C-alpha positions as CSV (number, residue, x, y, z in Angstrom):
1,M,-216.3,-83.9,97.5
2,T,-218.3,-86.5,96.2
3,S,-216.6,-89.8,97.6
4,S,-218.6,-89.3,100.8
5,F,-221.8,-90.3,99.1
6,A,-220.6,-93.8,98.4
7,N,-218.3,-94.3,101.3
8,I,-220.0,-92.9,104.6
9,Q,-221.9,-95.2,106.6
10,L,-223.9,-94.0,109.6
11,C,-224.5,-95.5,112.9
12,H,-227.8,-96.8,113.9
13,Y,-229.9,-94.4,116.2
14,D,-230.7,-97.2,118.8
15,N,-227.3,-99.1,118.3
16,Q,-224.2,-96.8,118.0
17,S,-222.0,-99.7,117.6
18,K,-223.5,-100.8,114.4
19,C,-222.6,-98.6,111.6
20,D,-223.9,-99.7,108.1
21,I,-226.4,-97.2,107.0
22,S,-225.5,-96.0,103.6
23,L,-227.4,-93.3,101.5
24,E,-229.0,-95.8,99.2
25,P,-231.1,-97.6,100.2
26,E,-231.0,-97.4,104.0
27,L,-231.1,-93.8,104.8
28,T,-233.4,-92.7,101.9
29,E,-235.9,-95.5,103.3
30,I,-235.6,-94.2,106.8
31,F,-236.5,-90.8,105.7
32,A,-239.4,-92.2,103.6
33,N,-240.9,-94.4,106.2
34,N,-239.8,-93.5,109.8
35,R,-242.3,-91.1,111.7
36,D,-240.2,-90.5,114.8
37,P,-239.1,-86.9,114.8
38,E,-236.1,-87.3,117.2
39,E,-234.6,-90.4,115.1
40,L,-235.0,-88.4,111.9
41,K,-233.3,-85.5,113.4
42,Y,-230.4,-87.7,114.5
43,Y,-229.9,-89.2,111.0
44,W,-230.4,-85.7,109.4
45,E,-227.7,-84.1,111.5
46,K,-225.3,-87.1,111.0
47,W,-225.6,-86.8,107.3
48,Y,-225.2,-83.2,107.0
49,N,-222.3,-83.3,109.4
50,E,-220.5,-86.2,107.9
51,V,-221.0,-85.4,104.3
52,G,-221.7,-81.6,104.0
53,T,-219.4,-80.2,106.7
54,T,-216.4,-82.0,105.7
55,A,-216.6,-80.7,102.1
56,R,-216.3,-76.8,103.1
57,K,-212.5,-76.5,102.6
58,P,-212.6,-78.4,99.1
59,F,-215.6,-76.3,98.1
60,E,-213.8,-73.1,98.8
61,K,-210.8,-74.2,96.5
62,Y,-213.5,-75.4,94.0
63,V,-215.0,-71.9,93.9
64,E,-211.6,-70.3,93.5
65,L,-210.7,-72.7,90.6
66,N,-214.3,-72.3,89.1
67,M,-213.8,-68.4,88.9
68,K,-210.4,-68.8,87.1
69,A,-211.7,-71.3,84.5
70,A,-214.7,-68.7,83.8
71,L,-212.2,-65.7,83.5
72,L,-210.0,-67.9,81.1
73,N,-213.0,-68.4,78.9
74,N,-214.1,-64.9,78.9
75,F,-217.1,-65.1,81.3
76,T,-217.4,-63.0,84.3
77,S,-218.1,-66.0,86.7
78,G,-219.2,-69.6,86.6
79,A,-222.8,-68.6,86.8
80,E,-222.6,-67.0,83.5
81,V,-220.7,-70.1,82.2
82,W,-223.8,-72.3,83.2
83,L,-226.4,-69.8,82.0
84,S,-224.8,-69.6,78.7
85,E,-225.8,-73.1,78.0
86,Y,-229.4,-71.7,77.7
87,E,-228.4,-69.2,74.9
88,D,-231.0,-66.6,76.3
89,S,-230.1,-63.4,78.0
90,T,-233.4,-63.4,79.5
91,I,-233.3,-66.9,81.1
92,E,-232.8,-65.6,84.8
93,Q,-235.9,-63.2,84.3
94,Q,-237.9,-66.1,82.9
95,V,-237.1,-68.4,85.9
96,D,-238.0,-65.5,88.4
97,E,-241.3,-64.9,86.7
98,I,-242.1,-68.4,86.9
99,M,-241.4,-68.6,90.5
100,S,-243.8,-65.7,90.8
101,Q,-246.3,-67.5,88.9
102,I,-246.3,-70.7,91.1
103,R,-246.0,-69.0,94.3
104,P,-249.8,-68.8,95.2
105,L,-250.1,-72.5,94.5
106,Y,-247.1,-73.5,96.5
107,E,-248.1,-71.4,99.3
108,Q,-251.4,-73.1,99.5
109,L,-249.8,-76.5,99.4
110,H,-247.3,-75.6,101.8
111,A,-250.0,-74.3,104.4
112,Y,-252.0,-77.3,104.2
113,V,-249.1,-79.9,104.7
114,R,-247.8,-78.0,107.5
115,Y,-251.4,-78.1,109.2
116,K,-251.4,-81.9,108.7
117,L,-247.9,-82.2,110.0
118,G,-248.9,-80.1,113.0
119,Q,-251.9,-82.5,113.7
120,N,-249.5,-85.5,113.5
121,Y,-246.6,-84.0,115.7
122,G,-248.1,-81.1,117.4
123,D,-247.4,-77.3,117.6
124,K,-244.1,-77.8,119.7
125,V,-242.6,-79.7,116.8
126,V,-244.3,-77.8,113.8
127,S,-245.1,-74.2,114.2
128,P,-248.6,-73.3,112.7
129,T,-247.0,-70.1,111.2
130,G,-243.2,-70.8,110.6
131,P,-241.2,-72.8,108.3
132,I,-241.7,-76.6,108.2
133,P,-238.9,-78.7,109.7
134,M,-237.6,-80.3,106.8
135,H,-236.8,-83.6,108.5
136,L,-240.4,-84.5,108.6
137,L,-241.1,-84.4,105.0
138,G,-240.0,-87.7,103.9
139,D,-236.7,-86.8,101.9
140,L,-233.3,-86.0,103.3
141,W,-233.2,-82.6,101.6
142,A,-237.0,-82.1,101.3
143,Q,-236.7,-81.6,97.8
144,T,-240.0,-83.7,97.3
145,W,-242.6,-84.6,100.1
146,D,-244.5,-87.5,98.4
147,N,-243.3,-89.9,101.0
148,I,-245.6,-88.2,103.6
149,A,-248.8,-88.5,101.5
150,D,-249.8,-91.5,103.5
151,F,-250.9,-89.3,106.5
152,T,-251.3,-86.1,105.0
153,T,-253.5,-86.9,102.0
154,P,-256.8,-85.0,101.7
155,Y,-259.1,-88.0,101.6
156,P,-257.3,-90.9,103.7
157,H,-260.4,-93.1,103.4
158,K,-259.8,-93.2,99.7
159,Q,-257.3,-96.0,98.6
160,L,-253.9,-94.7,98.3
161,F,-252.8,-94.5,94.7
162,D,-249.7,-96.8,94.9
163,V,-249.0,-99.9,92.8
164,T,-245.8,-100.9,94.6
165,D,-247.4,-104.0,96.1
166,E,-249.0,-105.0,92.9
167,M,-245.7,-104.7,91.2
168,I,-244.1,-107.2,93.9
169,R,-247.2,-109.5,93.7
170,Q,-246.5,-109.7,90.0
171,G,-243.0,-110.5,90.4
172,Y,-241.5,-107.1,89.0
173,T,-237.9,-107.0,88.9
174,P,-235.7,-103.9,87.9
175,L,-235.0,-105.5,84.6
176,K,-238.8,-105.7,83.9
177,M,-239.4,-102.2,84.8
178,F,-236.9,-101.1,82.3
179,Q,-238.4,-103.5,79.6
180,M,-241.7,-101.7,80.5
181,G,-240.3,-98.3,79.8
182,D,-238.8,-99.6,76.5
183,D,-242.1,-100.9,75.4
184,F,-243.6,-97.3,76.1
185,F,-241.3,-95.6,73.8
186,A,-241.5,-98.2,71.1
187,S,-245.3,-97.9,71.2
188,L,-244.9,-94.1,70.2
189,N,-242.9,-95.4,67.2
190,M,-239.5,-94.1,68.9
191,T,-236.3,-96.4,69.1
192,R,-235.9,-99.6,71.0
193,L,-233.0,-99.8,73.4
194,P,-230.1,-101.5,71.6
195,P,-228.4,-104.6,72.9
196,V,-225.3,-103.0,74.6
197,F,-227.8,-101.4,76.9
198,W,-229.0,-104.6,78.4
199,E,-225.4,-106.1,78.3
200,K,-223.6,-103.0,80.0
201,S,-226.2,-101.1,82.1
202,I,-226.1,-101.3,86.1
203,L,-229.9,-101.8,87.0
204,E,-229.4,-102.9,90.5
205,K,-227.1,-101.9,93.3
206,P,-223.9,-103.9,93.1
207,T,-223.1,-106.1,96.2
208,D,-219.3,-106.3,95.5
209,V,-218.4,-102.7,95.1
210,Q,-219.2,-99.4,96.6
211,N,-221.4,-97.4,94.3
212,I,-222.8,-93.9,94.2
213,C,-226.6,-94.7,93.7
214,T,-227.7,-91.4,92.1
215,P,-229.5,-92.6,88.7
216,F,-227.4,-91.7,85.7
217,A,-227.7,-92.2,82.0
218,W,-224.6,-92.4,79.6
219,N,-224.1,-91.5,76.0
220,S,-220.8,-93.2,74.6
221,Y,-221.1,-91.1,71.4
222,K,-220.8,-94.4,69.6
223,T,-223.7,-95.5,67.4
224,D,-226.4,-97.5,69.5
225,D,-224.3,-97.4,72.7
226,V,-226.3,-95.9,75.6
227,R,-226.3,-97.1,79.2
228,I,-227.9,-96.6,82.6
229,K,-226.8,-96.9,86.2
230,Q,-229.6,-97.0,88.7
231,C,-229.8,-98.9,92.0
232,T,-233.4,-99.7,91.2
233,R,-235.9,-100.9,93.8
234,V,-239.3,-102.4,93.0
235,T,-241.5,-99.6,93.9
236,M,-243.9,-97.3,92.1
237,D,-241.7,-94.2,92.2
238,Q,-238.7,-96.1,90.9
239,L,-240.8,-97.2,88.0
240,F,-241.2,-93.6,87.2
241,V,-237.6,-92.8,87.6
242,A,-236.8,-95.8,85.2
243,H,-239.0,-94.0,82.6
244,H,-237.2,-90.8,83.3
245,E,-233.7,-92.2,82.7
246,L,-234.9,-93.9,79.6
247,G,-236.0,-90.5,78.4
248,H,-232.2,-89.6,78.3
249,T,-231.4,-92.6,76.4
250,Q,-234.0,-92.1,74.0
251,Y,-232.8,-88.5,73.5
252,F,-229.2,-89.9,72.9
253,L,-230.5,-92.4,70.1
254,Q,-232.7,-89.6,68.4
255,Y,-229.7,-87.3,67.8
256,Q,-227.0,-89.8,67.4
257,H,-226.7,-89.0,63.8
258,Q,-225.9,-85.5,64.5
259,P,-222.2,-84.1,64.6
260,V,-220.7,-84.8,67.9
261,K,-221.0,-81.0,68.7
262,Y,-224.7,-81.1,68.6
263,R,-225.3,-84.5,70.3
264,Q,-226.7,-82.8,73.5
265,G,-230.2,-81.5,74.6
266,A,-231.6,-78.2,72.9
267,N,-230.9,-76.8,76.6
268,P,-229.8,-78.7,79.7
269,G,-233.5,-78.9,80.9
270,F,-234.8,-80.6,77.6
271,H,-232.9,-83.6,78.6
272,E,-234.5,-83.8,81.8
273,A,-237.9,-83.1,80.7
274,V,-238.2,-85.9,77.9
275,G,-238.5,-88.8,80.4
276,D,-240.8,-86.8,82.6
277,V,-243.1,-86.3,79.8
278,I,-243.5,-90.0,79.5
279,A,-243.8,-90.3,83.4
280,L,-246.7,-88.0,83.3
281,S,-248.5,-90.5,81.4
282,V,-247.1,-93.6,83.0
283,S,-248.3,-92.3,86.5
284,T,-252.1,-91.8,85.4
285,P,-254.5,-94.3,86.8
286,K,-255.6,-94.8,83.1
287,H,-252.2,-95.9,82.2
288,L,-251.6,-98.3,85.2
289,K,-254.9,-99.7,84.7
290,K,-254.2,-100.4,81.1
291,V,-250.9,-102.3,81.8
292,G,-252.6,-104.4,84.6
293,L,-251.0,-102.8,87.6
294,L,-253.9,-100.8,89.0
295,K,-257.0,-102.8,90.1
296,H,-260.2,-102.1,92.0
297,Y,-259.3,-98.4,92.1
298,D,-262.3,-95.9,92.3
299,D,-261.3,-92.8,90.3
300,D,-263.9,-90.4,91.9
301,E,-263.3,-86.7,92.4
302,Q,-261.9,-87.4,95.8
303,A,-259.6,-90.0,94.6
304,K,-258.4,-87.4,91.8
305,I,-257.7,-84.9,94.4
306,N,-255.5,-87.3,96.2
307,Q,-253.7,-88.0,93.1
308,Y,-253.1,-84.4,92.1
309,Y,-251.8,-84.0,95.6
310,R,-249.4,-86.7,95.7
311,S,-248.1,-85.5,92.2
312,A,-247.8,-82.0,93.6
313,L,-245.7,-83.3,96.7
314,T,-243.4,-84.5,94.0
315,K,-243.3,-82.1,91.2
316,L,-244.6,-78.5,92.4
317,V,-242.5,-79.0,95.7
318,F,-239.3,-79.6,93.8
319,I,-239.4,-76.4,91.8
320,P,-238.4,-73.9,94.6
321,F,-235.8,-76.5,95.8
322,A,-234.2,-76.5,92.3
323,Y,-234.4,-73.0,92.0
324,T,-232.7,-72.4,95.3
325,V,-229.8,-74.9,94.6
326,D,-228.4,-72.7,91.7
327,K,-229.7,-69.3,92.9
328,Y,-227.3,-70.0,95.7
329,R,-224.3,-71.1,93.6
330,W,-224.9,-68.0,91.3
331,G,-224.4,-65.9,94.3
332,V,-221.4,-67.8,95.4
333,F,-219.8,-68.0,91.9
334,R,-220.4,-64.2,91.4
335,G,-219.1,-63.3,94.9
336,E,-222.1,-61.9,96.1
337,I,-222.3,-64.6,98.8
338,K,-219.0,-64.6,100.7
339,P,-217.3,-67.6,102.5
340,T,-218.2,-66.4,105.8
341,E,-221.8,-66.6,105.0
342,Y,-221.8,-69.7,102.9
343,N,-224.1,-71.9,105.2
344,C,-226.6,-69.3,106.5
345,R,-227.2,-67.7,103.2
346,F,-228.2,-71.2,101.9
347,W,-230.6,-71.7,104.6
348,Q,-232.2,-68.2,104.1
349,L,-232.9,-69.0,100.5
350,R,-234.5,-72.4,101.4
351,S,-236.5,-70.8,103.9
352,Q,-237.6,-67.9,101.7
353,Y,-238.4,-69.9,98.5
354,S,-239.5,-73.2,100.1
355,G,-240.7,-72.4,103.6
356,I,-238.5,-75.1,105.3
357,E,-235.7,-75.1,107.8
358,P,-233.1,-77.5,109.3
359,P,-234.3,-79.5,112.5
360,V,-231.3,-78.2,114.4
361,V,-229.6,-74.9,114.5
362,R,-226.8,-74.5,112.0
363,T,-223.8,-72.3,112.0
364,E,-221.0,-71.2,109.7
365,E,-218.9,-74.0,111.1
366,D,-221.2,-76.4,108.9
367,F,-221.7,-76.5,105.3
368,D,-225.0,-77.9,104.3
369,P,-225.2,-77.4,100.7
370,A,-222.7,-80.0,99.9
371,A,-224.9,-82.6,101.4
372,K,-226.7,-82.6,98.2
373,Y,-224.8,-84.8,95.7
374,H,-225.2,-82.2,92.6
375,V,-223.4,-79.5,94.7
376,S,-220.5,-81.6,95.6
377,A,-220.4,-83.0,92.0
378,D,-220.4,-79.7,90.2
379,V,-223.7,-80.3,88.4
380,E,-225.5,-77.4,87.2
381,Y,-229.1,-77.6,88.6
382,L,-231.3,-75.1,86.7
383,R,-231.9,-77.9,84.2
384,Y,-234.2,-79.7,86.6
385,F,-236.1,-76.6,87.3
386,V,-236.4,-75.8,83.5
387,S,-237.5,-79.6,82.9
388,Y,-240.2,-79.4,85.7
389,I,-241.7,-76.4,83.8
390,I,-241.3,-77.3,80.2
391,Q,-242.4,-81.1,80.6
392,F,-246.0,-79.7,81.3
393,Q,-245.7,-77.7,78.1
394,F,-244.5,-80.9,76.1
395,H,-247.2,-82.9,77.9
396,R,-250.0,-80.6,76.8
397,A,-248.7,-80.6,73.1
398,A,-248.4,-84.4,73.0
399,C,-251.7,-85.1,74.7
400,S,-253.5,-82.7,72.0
401,L,-251.6,-84.7,69.3
402,A,-252.7,-87.9,70.9
403,G,-256.4,-86.8,71.1
404,E,-256.3,-87.3,75.0
405,Y,-256.5,-83.4,75.7
406,V,-259.1,-80.7,74.6
407,K,-259.0,-77.5,76.5
408,G,-262.4,-77.1,78.2
409,D,-263.4,-80.7,77.8
410,P,-264.0,-82.3,81.3
411,E,-263.4,-85.8,79.7
412,K,-260.0,-85.1,78.2
413,T,-258.1,-83.1,80.7
414,L,-254.4,-82.4,80.9
415,N,-254.1,-84.6,84.2
416,N,-255.8,-87.4,83.0
417,C,-253.9,-88.0,79.6
418,D,-251.9,-91.0,78.7
419,I,-250.0,-90.9,75.3
420,Y,-249.3,-94.6,75.3
421,Q,-249.5,-96.0,71.8
422,S,-249.9,-92.6,70.1
423,T,-247.5,-92.5,67.1
424,A,-248.7,-88.9,66.3
425,A,-247.4,-87.7,69.7
426,G,-244.3,-89.8,69.1
427,N,-243.5,-88.8,65.8
428,K,-243.4,-85.2,66.8
429,L,-241.5,-85.8,69.9
430,K,-238.9,-87.6,67.5
431,E,-238.7,-84.7,65.4
432,M,-237.9,-82.3,68.2
433,L,-235.4,-84.6,69.8
434,A,-233.6,-85.4,66.6
435,L,-232.4,-81.7,66.3
436,G,-230.2,-82.2,69.3
437,S,-228.6,-78.9,70.0
438,S,-228.2,-77.9,66.4
439,K,-231.0,-75.5,66.6
440,P,-231.7,-72.8,69.5
441,W,-234.1,-74.5,72.2
442,P,-237.0,-72.2,71.2
443,D,-237.0,-73.6,67.7
444,A,-236.9,-77.1,69.1
445,M,-239.7,-76.2,71.6
446,E,-241.9,-74.7,68.7
447,I,-241.7,-77.9,66.8
448,L,-243.8,-79.8,69.4
449,T,-245.5,-77.0,71.2
450,G,-245.9,-74.0,68.9
451,E,-244.4,-71.9,71.8
452,R,-240.9,-70.3,72.2
453,K,-240.9,-69.4,75.7
454,M,-241.1,-71.0,79.1
455,S,-244.3,-70.5,81.0
456,A,-245.9,-72.3,84.1
457,D,-249.4,-72.1,82.3
458,A,-249.5,-75.6,81.5
459,L,-248.3,-76.8,85.1
460,L,-250.9,-74.5,86.5
461,E,-253.7,-75.8,84.4
462,Y,-252.6,-79.3,85.4
463,Y,-253.0,-78.7,89.0
464,D,-255.9,-76.2,88.9
465,P,-258.4,-78.8,90.4
466,L,-255.9,-79.1,93.4
467,Y,-255.5,-75.3,93.7
468,K,-259.2,-74.7,93.8
469,W,-259.5,-77.3,96.6
470,L,-256.7,-76.1,98.6
471,L,-258.1,-72.5,98.5
472,E,-261.4,-73.8,99.9
473,E,-260.0,-76.3,102.4
474,N,-257.4,-73.9,103.9
475,T,-260.1,-71.3,104.3
476,R,-262.5,-73.8,105.8
477,L,-259.7,-75.0,108.4
478,G,-258.6,-71.4,109.1
479,V,-254.9,-72.5,108.1
480,H,-252.3,-69.7,108.1
481,V,-250.9,-69.1,104.5
482,G,-247.3,-68.2,104.2
483,W,-244.4,-68.4,106.8
484,T,-242.2,-66.5,109.0
485,D,-238.4,-66.3,108.5
486,S,-236.4,-69.3,109.8
487,E,-234.0,-68.5,112.8
488,K,-232.3,-72.0,112.4
489,C,-228.8,-70.7,111.0
490,V,-226.6,-68.7,113.3
491,A,-223.7,-66.7,111.9
492,N,-220.6,-67.1,114.2
493,T,-218.3,-64.3,112.9
494,A,-218.8,-60.6,113.2
495,E,-218.7,-60.4,109.3
496,G,-221.2,-63.4,109.0
497,L,-223.5,-61.6,111.3
498,S,-223.5,-58.4,109.7
499,N,-224.4,-60.0,106.3
500,S,-226.7,-62.9,107.7
501,G,-230.1,-60.8,107.1
502,D,-229.4,-59.8,103.5
503,V,-230.6,-62.4,101.0
504,S,-229.3,-61.7,97.3
505,G,-231.6,-61.4,94.6
506,D,-235.2,-60.8,94.3
507,G,-237.6,-62.3,96.8
508,N,-241.1,-62.3,98.3
């Protein structure tokens, strides 16, 4: 089911005899930079057909085996196996509550982006009241939308916050990007990367072998042996990804003294959150100025709105996507979503929670969930959802320790905090990470934050200036907020048709 991600090469839109477009970097860059809706539609359909649809039969067998394995281990389904990793019977309820918390902010952002896309492509391509055609959002899965910030940004006359050109001008390489990340962790009094990391990691795409380029960090369970595989490109976004992956290796190093059983995150989301906590600091103008990458940047209120907007296109937008990936699979594993409706129920959930739809009509002959690597690779995805919530809780606590954040102080806000060189923040992070999974995750969270439950409060505080701006701007523009249901998936069996309108679980 995963082999397609490394092996499939698509033919060019304007030259069908030339077929050398891989997922990374070619297809990813096409979706990031191309603005031709027909060309994007072509590549979208080709990828989903080649990768997703071919995985349908293997996926059905995988679901069957997943249930057998769950029952043999005294679980009722594979959903309960994954959820058991969180050691909290209320985890699904917490996740649903967080979705309700962020919904007002997400709807405002969605409405504004749809309006800007409509200005660019016209009402015939983008309905002013419907879901957004996902191929226009700068990402093959529409899991983040930051690649369209260049023409949707609130104040386009302001300099776009991007240090990619400066990185190239200064001769940055993938190696230098990881060295910069290593320096950040060291500045917090955390652990330097061991020699084997630099000897054995893959930091650039190999030219002599096929390689799945999804970034990945490895723990060998040997002392001081951690590694990363990433097909790194010299861009600002990839710099942040490098810091994220180094967060995994830092976690490995902090808990390597624990018995093997406890050498993992306090819960799966903790691992994903650690690097992003660092990236929240690295991505501030304050930090990028400090390290000499951001020059001649006017950080006034309009520039700040642009900054928060671009961040929200990455982080806020991702949350309902991550929620859907596993809410869908929970339904499949539990038997609530039947094989005859595998595809359309997926799109119903994506429409319900993200307000997006495929660019072409899909049917039950297709199987689009598997076009996402983590679905084909049997990777639980709630960890990413959890990480995008708790990273803001961690960030708020670390910023307070660093003296960079004081609630109510306009000079020390959560969205302009850089914990670089703060040993106070670093030492507390180390104390939390060193537990591994030897204690329940609320105990670990409490060490750093004083909190024992997930909440979107810190995230909403971070984006509050953007939320206020969106409320005013959408009202001023008369923009429709919310979206109608998508009609882009058509069930093609009698059973599929009878079930196609029933989305399992709670919804809005």
